[in-house]
GROMACS .gro file of N, CA and C in nm:
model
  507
    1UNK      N    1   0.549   3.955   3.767
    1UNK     CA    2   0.405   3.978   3.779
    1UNK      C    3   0.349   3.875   3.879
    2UNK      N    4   0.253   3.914   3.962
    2UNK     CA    5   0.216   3.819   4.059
    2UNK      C    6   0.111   3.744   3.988
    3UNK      N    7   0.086   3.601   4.063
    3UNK     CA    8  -0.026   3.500   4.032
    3UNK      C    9  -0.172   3.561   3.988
    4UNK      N   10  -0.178   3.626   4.045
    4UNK     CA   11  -0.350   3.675   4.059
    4UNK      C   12  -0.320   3.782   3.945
    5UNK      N   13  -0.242   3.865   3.918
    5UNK     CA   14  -0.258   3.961   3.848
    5UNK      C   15  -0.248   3.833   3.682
    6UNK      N   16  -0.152   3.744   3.680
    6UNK     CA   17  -0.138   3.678   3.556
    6UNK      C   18  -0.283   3.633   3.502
    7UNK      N   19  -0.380   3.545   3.620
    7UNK     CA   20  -0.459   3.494   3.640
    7UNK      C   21  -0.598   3.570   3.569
    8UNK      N   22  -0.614   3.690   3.622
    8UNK     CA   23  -0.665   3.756   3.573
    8UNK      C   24  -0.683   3.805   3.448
    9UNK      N   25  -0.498   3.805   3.398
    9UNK     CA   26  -0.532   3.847   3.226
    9UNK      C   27  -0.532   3.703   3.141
   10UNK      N   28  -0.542   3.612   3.210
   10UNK     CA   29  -0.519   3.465   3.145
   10UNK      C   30  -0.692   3.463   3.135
   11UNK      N   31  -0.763   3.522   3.230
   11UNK     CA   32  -0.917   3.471   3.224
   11UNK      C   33  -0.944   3.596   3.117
   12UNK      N   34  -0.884   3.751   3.081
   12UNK     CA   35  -0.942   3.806   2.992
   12UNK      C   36  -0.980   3.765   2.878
   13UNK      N   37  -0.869   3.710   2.863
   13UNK     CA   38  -0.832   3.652   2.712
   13UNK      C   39  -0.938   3.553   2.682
   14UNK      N   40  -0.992   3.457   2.772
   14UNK     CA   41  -1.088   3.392   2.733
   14UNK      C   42  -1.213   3.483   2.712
   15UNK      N   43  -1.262   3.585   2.833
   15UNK     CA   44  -1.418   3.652   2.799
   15UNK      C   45  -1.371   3.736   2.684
   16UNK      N   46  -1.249   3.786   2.649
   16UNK     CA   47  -1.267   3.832   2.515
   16UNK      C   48  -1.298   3.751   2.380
   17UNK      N   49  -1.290   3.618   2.409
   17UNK     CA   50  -1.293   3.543   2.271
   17UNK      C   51  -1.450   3.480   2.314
   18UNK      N   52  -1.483   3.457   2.400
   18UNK     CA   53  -1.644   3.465   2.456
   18UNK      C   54  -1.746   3.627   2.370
   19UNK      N   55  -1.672   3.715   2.399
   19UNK     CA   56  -1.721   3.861   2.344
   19UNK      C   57  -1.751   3.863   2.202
   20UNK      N   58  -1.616   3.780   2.143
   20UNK     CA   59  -1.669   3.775   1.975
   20UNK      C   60  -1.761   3.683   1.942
   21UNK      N   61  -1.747   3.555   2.068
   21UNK     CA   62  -1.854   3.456   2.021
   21UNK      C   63  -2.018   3.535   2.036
   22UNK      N   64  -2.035   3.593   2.125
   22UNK     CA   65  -2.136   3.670   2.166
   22UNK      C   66  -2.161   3.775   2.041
   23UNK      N   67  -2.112   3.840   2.001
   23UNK     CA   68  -2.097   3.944   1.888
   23UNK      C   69  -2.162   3.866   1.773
   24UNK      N   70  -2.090   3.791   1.724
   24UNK     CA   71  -2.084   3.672   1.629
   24UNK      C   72  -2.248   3.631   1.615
   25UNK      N   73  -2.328   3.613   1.757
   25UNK     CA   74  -2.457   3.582   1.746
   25UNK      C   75  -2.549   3.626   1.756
   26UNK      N   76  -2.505   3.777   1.764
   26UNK     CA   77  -2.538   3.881   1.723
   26UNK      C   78  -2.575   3.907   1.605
   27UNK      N   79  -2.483   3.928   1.524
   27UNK     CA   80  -2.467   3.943   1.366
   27UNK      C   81  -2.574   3.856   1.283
   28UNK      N   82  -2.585   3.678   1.372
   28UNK     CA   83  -2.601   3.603   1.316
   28UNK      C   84  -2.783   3.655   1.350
   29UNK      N   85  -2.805   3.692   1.437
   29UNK     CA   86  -2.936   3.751   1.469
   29UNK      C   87  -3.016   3.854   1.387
   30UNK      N   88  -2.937   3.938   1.376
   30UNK     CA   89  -2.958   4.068   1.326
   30UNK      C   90  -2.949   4.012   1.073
   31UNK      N   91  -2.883   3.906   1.109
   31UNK     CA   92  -2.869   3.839   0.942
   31UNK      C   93  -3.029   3.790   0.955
   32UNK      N   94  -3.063   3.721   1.058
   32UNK     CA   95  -3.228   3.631   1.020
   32UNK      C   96  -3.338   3.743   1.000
   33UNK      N   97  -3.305   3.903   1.026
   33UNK     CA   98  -3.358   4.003   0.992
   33UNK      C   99  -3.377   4.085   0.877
   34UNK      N  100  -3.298   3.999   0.818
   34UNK     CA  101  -3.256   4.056   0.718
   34UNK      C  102  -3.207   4.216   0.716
   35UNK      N  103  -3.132   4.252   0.801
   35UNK     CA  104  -3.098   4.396   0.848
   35UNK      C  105  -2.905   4.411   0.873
   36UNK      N  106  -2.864   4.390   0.747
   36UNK     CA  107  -2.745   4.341   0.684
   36UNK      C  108  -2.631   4.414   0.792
   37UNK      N  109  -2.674   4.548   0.784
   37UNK     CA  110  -2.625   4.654   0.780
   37UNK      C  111  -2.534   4.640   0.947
   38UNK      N  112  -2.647   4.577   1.039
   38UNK     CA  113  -2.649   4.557   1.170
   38UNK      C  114  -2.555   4.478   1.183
   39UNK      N  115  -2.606   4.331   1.137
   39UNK     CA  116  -2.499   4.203   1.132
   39UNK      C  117  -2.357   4.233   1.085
   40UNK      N  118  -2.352   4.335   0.993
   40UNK     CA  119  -2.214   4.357   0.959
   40UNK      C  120  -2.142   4.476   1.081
   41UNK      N  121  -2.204   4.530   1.171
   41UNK     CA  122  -2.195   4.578   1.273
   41UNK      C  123  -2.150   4.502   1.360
   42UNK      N  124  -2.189   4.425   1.409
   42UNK     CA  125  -2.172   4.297   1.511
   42UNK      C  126  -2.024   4.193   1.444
   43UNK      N  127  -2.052   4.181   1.356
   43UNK     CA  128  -1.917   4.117   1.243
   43UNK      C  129  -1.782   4.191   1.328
   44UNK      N  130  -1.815   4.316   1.282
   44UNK     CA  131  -1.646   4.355   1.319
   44UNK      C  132  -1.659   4.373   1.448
   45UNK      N  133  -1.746   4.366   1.520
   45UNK     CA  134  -1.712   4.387   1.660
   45UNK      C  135  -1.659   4.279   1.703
   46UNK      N  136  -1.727   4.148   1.653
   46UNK     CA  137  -1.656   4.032   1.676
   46UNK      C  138  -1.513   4.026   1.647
   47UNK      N  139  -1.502   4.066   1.524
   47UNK     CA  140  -1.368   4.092   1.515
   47UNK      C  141  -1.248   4.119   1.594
   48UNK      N  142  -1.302   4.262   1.653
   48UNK     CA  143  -1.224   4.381   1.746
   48UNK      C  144  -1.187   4.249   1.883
   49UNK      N  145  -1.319   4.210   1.910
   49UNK     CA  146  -1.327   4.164   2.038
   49UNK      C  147  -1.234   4.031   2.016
   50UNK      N  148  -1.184   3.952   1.920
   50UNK     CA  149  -1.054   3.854   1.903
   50UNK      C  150  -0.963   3.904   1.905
   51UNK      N  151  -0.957   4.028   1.836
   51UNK     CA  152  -0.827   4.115   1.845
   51UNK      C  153  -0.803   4.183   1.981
   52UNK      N  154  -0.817   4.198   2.057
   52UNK     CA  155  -0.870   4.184   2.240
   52UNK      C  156  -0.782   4.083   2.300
   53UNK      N  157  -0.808   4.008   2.291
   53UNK     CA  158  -0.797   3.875   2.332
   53UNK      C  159  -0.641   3.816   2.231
   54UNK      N  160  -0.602   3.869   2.141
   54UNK     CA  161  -0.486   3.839   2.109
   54UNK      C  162  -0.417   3.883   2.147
   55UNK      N  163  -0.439   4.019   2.161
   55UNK     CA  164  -0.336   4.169   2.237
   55UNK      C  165  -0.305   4.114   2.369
   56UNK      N  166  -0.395   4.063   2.471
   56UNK     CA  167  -0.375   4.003   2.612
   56UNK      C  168  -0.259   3.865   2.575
   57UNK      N  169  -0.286   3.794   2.495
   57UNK     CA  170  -0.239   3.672   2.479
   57UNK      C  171  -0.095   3.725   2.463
   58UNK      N  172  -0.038   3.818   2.354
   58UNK     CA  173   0.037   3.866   2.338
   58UNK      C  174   0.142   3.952   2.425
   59UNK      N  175   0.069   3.998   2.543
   59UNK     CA  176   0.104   4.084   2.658
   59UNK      C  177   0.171   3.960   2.779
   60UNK      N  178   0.055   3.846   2.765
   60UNK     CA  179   0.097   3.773   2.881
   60UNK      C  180   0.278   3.659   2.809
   61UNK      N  181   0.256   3.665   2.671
   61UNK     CA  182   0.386   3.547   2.614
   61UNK      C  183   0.488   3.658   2.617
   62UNK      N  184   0.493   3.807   2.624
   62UNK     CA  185   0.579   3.891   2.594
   62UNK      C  186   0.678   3.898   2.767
   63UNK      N  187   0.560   3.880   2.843
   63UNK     CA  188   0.641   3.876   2.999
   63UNK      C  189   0.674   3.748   3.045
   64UNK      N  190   0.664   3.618   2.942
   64UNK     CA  191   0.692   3.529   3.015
   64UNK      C  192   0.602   3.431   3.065
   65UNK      N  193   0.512   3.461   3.045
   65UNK     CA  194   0.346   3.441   3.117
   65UNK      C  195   0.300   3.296   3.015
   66UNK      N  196   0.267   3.142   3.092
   66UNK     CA  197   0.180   3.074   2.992
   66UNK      C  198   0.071   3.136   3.003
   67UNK      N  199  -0.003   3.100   2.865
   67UNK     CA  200  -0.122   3.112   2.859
   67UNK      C  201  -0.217   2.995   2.848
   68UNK      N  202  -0.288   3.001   2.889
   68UNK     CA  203  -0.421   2.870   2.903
   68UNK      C  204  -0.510   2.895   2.836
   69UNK      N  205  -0.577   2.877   2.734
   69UNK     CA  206  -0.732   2.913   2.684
   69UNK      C  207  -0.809   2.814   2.747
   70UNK      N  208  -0.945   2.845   2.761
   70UNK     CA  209  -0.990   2.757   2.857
   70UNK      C  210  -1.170   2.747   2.769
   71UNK      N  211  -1.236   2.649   2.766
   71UNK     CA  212  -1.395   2.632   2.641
   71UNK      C  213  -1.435   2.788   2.607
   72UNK      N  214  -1.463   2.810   2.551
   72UNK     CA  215  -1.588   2.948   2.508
   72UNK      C  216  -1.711   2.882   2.544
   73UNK      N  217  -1.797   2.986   2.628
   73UNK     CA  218  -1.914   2.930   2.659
   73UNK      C  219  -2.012   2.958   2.506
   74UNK      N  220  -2.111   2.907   2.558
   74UNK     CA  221  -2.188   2.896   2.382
   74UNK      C  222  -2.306   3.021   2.478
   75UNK      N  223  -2.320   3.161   2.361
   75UNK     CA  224  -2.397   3.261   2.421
   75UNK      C  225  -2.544   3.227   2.449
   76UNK      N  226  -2.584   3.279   2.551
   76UNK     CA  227  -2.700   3.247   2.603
   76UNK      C  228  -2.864   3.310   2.594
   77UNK      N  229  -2.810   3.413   2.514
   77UNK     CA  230  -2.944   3.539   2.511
   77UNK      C  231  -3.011   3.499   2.396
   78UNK      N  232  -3.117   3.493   2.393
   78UNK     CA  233  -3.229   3.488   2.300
   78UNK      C  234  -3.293   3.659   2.291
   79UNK      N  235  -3.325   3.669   2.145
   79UNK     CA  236  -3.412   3.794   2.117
   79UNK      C  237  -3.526   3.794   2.063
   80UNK      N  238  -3.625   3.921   2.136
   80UNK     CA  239  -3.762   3.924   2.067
   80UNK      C  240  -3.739   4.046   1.981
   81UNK      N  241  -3.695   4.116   1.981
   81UNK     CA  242  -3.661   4.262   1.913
   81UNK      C  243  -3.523   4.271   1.847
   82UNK      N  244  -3.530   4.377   1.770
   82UNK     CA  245  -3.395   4.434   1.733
   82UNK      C  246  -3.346   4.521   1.817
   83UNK      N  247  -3.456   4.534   1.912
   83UNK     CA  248  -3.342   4.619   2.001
   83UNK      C  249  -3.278   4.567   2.151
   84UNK      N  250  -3.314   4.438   2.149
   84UNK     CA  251  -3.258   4.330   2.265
   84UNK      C  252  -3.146   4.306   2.189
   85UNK      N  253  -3.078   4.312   2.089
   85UNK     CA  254  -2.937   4.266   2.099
   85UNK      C  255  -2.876   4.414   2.146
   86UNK      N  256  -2.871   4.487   2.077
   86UNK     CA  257  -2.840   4.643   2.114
   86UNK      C  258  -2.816   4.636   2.287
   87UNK      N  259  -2.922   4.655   2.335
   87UNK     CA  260  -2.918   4.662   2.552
   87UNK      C  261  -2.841   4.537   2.526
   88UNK      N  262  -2.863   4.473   2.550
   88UNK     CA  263  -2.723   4.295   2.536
   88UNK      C  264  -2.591   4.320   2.550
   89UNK      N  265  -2.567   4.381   2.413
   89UNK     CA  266  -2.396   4.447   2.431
   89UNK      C  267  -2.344   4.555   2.516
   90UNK      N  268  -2.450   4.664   2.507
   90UNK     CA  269  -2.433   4.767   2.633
   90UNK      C  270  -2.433   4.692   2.742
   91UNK      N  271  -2.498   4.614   2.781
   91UNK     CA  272  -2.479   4.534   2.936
   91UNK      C  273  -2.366   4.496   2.943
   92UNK      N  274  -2.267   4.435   2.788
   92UNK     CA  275  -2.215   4.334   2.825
   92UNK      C  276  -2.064   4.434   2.820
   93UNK      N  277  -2.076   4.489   2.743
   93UNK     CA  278  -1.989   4.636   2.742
   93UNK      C  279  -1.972   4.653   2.864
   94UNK      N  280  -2.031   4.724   2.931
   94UNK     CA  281  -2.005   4.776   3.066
   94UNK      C  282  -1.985   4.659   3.175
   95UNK      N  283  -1.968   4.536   3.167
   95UNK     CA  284  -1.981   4.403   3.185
   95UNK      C  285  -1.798   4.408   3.162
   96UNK      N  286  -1.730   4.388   3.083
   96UNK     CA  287  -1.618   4.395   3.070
   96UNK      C  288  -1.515   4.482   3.072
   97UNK      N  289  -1.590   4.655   3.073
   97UNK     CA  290  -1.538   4.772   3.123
   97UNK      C  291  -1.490   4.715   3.282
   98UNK      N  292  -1.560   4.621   3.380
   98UNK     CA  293  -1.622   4.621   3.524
   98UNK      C  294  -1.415   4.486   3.519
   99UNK      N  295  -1.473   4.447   3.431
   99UNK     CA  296  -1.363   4.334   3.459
   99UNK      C  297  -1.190   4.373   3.419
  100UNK      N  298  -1.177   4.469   3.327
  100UNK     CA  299  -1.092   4.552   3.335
  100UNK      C  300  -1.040   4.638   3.412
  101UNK      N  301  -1.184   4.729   3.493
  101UNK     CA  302  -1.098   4.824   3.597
  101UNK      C  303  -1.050   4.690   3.671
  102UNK      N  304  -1.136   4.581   3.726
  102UNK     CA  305  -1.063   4.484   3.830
  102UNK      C  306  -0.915   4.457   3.797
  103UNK      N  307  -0.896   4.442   3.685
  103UNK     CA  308  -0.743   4.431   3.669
  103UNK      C  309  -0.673   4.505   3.667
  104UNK      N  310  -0.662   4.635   3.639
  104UNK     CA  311  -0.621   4.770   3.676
  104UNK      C  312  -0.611   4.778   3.816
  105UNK      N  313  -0.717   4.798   3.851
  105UNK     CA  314  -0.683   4.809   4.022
  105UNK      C  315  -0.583   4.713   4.082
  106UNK      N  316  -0.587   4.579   4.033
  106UNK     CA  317  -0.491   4.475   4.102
  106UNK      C  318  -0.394   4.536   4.063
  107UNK      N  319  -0.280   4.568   3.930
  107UNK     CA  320  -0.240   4.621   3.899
  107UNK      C  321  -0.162   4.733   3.981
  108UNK      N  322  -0.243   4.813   3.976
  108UNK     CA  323  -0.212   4.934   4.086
  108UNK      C  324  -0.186   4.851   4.190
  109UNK      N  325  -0.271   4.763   4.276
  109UNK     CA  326  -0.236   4.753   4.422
  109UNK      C  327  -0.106   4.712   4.459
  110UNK      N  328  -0.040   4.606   4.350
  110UNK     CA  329   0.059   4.576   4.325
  110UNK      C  330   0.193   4.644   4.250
  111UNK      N  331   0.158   4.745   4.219
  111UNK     CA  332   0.268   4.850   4.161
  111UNK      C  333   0.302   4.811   4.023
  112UNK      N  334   0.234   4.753   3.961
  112UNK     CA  335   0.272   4.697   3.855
  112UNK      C  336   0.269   4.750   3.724
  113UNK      N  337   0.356   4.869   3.680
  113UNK     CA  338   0.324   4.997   3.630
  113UNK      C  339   0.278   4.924   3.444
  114UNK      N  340   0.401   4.829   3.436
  114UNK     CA  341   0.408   4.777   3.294
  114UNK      C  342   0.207   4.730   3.266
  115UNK      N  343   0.179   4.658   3.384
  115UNK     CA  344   0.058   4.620   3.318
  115UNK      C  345  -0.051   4.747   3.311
  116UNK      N  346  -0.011   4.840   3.392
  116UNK     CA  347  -0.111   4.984   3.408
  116UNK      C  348  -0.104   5.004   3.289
  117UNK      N  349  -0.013   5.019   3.185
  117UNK     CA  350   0.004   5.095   3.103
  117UNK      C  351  -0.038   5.012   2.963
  118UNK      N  352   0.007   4.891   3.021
  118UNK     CA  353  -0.058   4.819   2.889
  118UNK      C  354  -0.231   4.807   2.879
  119UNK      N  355  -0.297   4.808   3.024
  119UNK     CA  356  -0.442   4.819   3.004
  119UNK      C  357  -0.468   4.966   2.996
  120UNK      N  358  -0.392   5.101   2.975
  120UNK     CA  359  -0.461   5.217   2.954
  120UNK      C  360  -0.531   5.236   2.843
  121UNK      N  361  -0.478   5.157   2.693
  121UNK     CA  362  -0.511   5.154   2.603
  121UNK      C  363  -0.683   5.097   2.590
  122UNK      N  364  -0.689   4.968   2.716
  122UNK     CA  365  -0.820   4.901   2.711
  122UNK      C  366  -0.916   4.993   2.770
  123UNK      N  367  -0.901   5.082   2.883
  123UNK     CA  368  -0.958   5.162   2.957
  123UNK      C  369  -1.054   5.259   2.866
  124UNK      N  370  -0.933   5.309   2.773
  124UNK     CA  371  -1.004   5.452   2.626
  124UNK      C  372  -1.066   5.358   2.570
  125UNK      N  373  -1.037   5.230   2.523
  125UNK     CA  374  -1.107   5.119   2.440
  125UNK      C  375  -1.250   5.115   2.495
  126UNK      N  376  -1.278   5.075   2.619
  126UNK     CA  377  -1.423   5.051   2.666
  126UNK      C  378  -1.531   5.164   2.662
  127UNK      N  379  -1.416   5.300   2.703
  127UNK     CA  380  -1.508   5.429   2.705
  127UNK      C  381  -1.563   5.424   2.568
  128UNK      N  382  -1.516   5.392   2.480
  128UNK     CA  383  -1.562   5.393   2.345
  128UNK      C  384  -1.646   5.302   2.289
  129UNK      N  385  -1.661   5.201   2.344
  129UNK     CA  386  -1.761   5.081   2.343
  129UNK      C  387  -1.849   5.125   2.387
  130UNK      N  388  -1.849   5.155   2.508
  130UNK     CA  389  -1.993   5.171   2.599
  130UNK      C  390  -2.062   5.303   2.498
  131UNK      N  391  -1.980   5.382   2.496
  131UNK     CA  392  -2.011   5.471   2.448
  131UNK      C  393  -2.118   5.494   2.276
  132UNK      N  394  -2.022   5.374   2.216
  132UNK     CA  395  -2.098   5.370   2.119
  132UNK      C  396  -2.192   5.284   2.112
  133UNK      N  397  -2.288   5.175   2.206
  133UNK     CA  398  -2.351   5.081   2.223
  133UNK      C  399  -2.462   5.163   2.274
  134UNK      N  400  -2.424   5.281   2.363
  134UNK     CA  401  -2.524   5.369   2.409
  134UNK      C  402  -2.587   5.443   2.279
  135UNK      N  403  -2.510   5.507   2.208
  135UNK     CA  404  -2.547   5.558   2.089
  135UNK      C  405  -2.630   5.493   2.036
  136UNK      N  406  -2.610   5.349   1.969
  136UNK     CA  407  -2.665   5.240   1.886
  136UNK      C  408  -2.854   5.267   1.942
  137UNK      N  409  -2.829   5.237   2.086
  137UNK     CA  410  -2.979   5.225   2.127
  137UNK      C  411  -3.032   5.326   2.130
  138UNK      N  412  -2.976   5.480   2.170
  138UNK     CA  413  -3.046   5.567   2.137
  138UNK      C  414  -3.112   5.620   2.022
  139UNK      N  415  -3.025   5.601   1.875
  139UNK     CA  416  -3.056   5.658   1.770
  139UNK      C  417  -3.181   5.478   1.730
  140UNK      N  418  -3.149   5.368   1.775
  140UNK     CA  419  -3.250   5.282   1.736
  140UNK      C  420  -3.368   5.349   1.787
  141UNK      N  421  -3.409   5.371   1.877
  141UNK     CA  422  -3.529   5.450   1.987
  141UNK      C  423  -3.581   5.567   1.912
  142UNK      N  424  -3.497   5.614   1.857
  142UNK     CA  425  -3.538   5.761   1.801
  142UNK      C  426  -3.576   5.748   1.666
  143UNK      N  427  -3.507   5.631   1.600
  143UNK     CA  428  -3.542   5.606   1.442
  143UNK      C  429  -3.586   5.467   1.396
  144UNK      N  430  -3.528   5.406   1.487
  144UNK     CA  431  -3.572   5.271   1.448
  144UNK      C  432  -3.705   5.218   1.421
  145UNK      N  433  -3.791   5.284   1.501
  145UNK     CA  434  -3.898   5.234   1.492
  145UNK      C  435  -3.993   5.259   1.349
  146UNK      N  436  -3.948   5.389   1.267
  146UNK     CA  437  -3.963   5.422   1.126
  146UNK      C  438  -3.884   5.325   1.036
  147UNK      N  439  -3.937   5.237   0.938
  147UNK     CA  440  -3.899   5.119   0.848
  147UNK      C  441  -3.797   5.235   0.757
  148UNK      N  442  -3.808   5.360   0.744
  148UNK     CA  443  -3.731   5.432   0.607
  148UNK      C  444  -3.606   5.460   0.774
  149UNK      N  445  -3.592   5.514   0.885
  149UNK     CA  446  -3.518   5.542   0.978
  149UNK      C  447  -3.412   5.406   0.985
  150UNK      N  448  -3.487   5.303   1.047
  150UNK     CA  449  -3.445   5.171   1.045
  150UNK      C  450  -3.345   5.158   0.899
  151UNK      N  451  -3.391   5.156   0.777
  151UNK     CA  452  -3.317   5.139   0.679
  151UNK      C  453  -3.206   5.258   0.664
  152UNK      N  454  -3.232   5.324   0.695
  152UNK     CA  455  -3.110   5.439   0.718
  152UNK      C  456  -2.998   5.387   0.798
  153UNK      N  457  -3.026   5.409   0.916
  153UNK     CA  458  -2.956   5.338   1.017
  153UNK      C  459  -2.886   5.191   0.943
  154UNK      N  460  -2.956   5.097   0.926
  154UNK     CA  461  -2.909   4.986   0.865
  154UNK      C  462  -2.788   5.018   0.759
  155UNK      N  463  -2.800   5.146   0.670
  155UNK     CA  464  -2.731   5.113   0.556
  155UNK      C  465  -2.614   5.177   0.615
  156UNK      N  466  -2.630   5.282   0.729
  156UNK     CA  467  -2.528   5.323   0.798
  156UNK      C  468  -2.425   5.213   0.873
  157UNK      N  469  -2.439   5.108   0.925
  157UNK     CA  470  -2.376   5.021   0.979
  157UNK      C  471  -2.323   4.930   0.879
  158UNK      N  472  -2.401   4.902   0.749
  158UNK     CA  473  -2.336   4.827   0.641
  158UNK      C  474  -2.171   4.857   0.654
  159UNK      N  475  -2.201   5.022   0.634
  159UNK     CA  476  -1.999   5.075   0.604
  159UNK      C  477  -1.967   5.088   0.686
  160UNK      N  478  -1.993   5.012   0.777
  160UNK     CA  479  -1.867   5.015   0.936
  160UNK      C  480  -1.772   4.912   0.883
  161UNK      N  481  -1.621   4.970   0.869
  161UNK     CA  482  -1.495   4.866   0.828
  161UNK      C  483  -1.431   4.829   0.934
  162UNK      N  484  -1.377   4.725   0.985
  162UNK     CA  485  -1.268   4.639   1.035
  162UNK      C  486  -1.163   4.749   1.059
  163UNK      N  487  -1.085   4.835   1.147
  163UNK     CA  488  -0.981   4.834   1.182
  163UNK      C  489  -0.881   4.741   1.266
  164UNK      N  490  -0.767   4.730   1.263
  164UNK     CA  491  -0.703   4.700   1.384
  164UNK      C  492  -0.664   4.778   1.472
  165UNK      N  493  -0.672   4.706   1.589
  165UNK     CA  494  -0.624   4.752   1.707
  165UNK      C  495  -0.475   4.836   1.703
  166UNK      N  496  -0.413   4.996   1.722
  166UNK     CA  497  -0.310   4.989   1.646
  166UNK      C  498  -0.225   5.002   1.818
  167UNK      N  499  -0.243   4.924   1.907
  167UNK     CA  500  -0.183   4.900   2.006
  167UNK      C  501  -0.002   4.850   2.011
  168UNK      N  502   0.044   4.891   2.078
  168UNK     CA  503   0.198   4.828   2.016
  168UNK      C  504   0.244   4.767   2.169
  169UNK      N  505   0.306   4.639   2.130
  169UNK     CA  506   0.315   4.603   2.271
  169UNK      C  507   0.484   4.607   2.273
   0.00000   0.00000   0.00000
């Protein structure tokens, strides 16, 4: 594997553990709301998003590859709404969709089929992020603004459970 392509998944691994920290203060946002349902939303995303970042870690020790972790930045967004964390993650979603194709493409430019194939899995992963972050804000927009909608919604995200990633490297 070439330098730049290693380089690249050596820096994923950090914005993915940045992603849960971000998630994480999320949750912790959406808890001072008392809007449980949300925070436990953000919880497992944090989750997902370490499990991210292990899968890379895991990809780069499997070829040989050190790995470096390098500080987690401490997240930076402040909110006036419940629905500024919501746009936040969609930004940040499509924010790391952006940093993935980059590694894909290196990838490709370099013929490097093993890593194509190991980020195809991340590729369906993001469509599904973005995808559902878009959702989040739409149905907030459409219901949120009703306290009985809002609590709906809320109790709906309560039972969002933790899967793992069932990626096999």
């Amino acid at each position: 594997m070439n330098e730049k392509i290693a380089a690249l998944l050596n820096d994923q691994i950090n914005k993915e553990f940045y992603s849960a920290y971000l998630y994480l203060d999320m949750a912790n946002y959406y808890d001072s709301l008392d809007l449980d349902g949300y925070a436990n939303y953000y919880m497992v995303q944090a989750q997902e998003e370490r499990d991210h970042a292990l899968l890379f870690m895991k990809y780069m020790q499997n070829n040989g590859l050190k790995v470096t972790l390098e500080a987690i930045g401490k997240p930076d967004k402040t909110y006036a709404s419940a629905l500024e964390p919501l746009e936040a993650a969609a930004e940040h979603e499509r924010y790391v969709t952006a940093l993935i194709n980059n590694i894909y493409h290196e990838a490709h430019q370099d013929k490097d089929y093993r890593t194509m194939k190991f980020l195809d899995w991340f590729v369906n992963e993001q469509m599904e992020e973005e995808d559902s972050a878009d959702t989040m804000i739409s149905r907030y927009k459409l219901f949120g603004q009703d306290p009985k909608g809002l609590y709906l919604l809320d109790q709906e995200y309560a039972a969002r459970a933790y899967t793992a990633p069932s990626l096999v490297l």
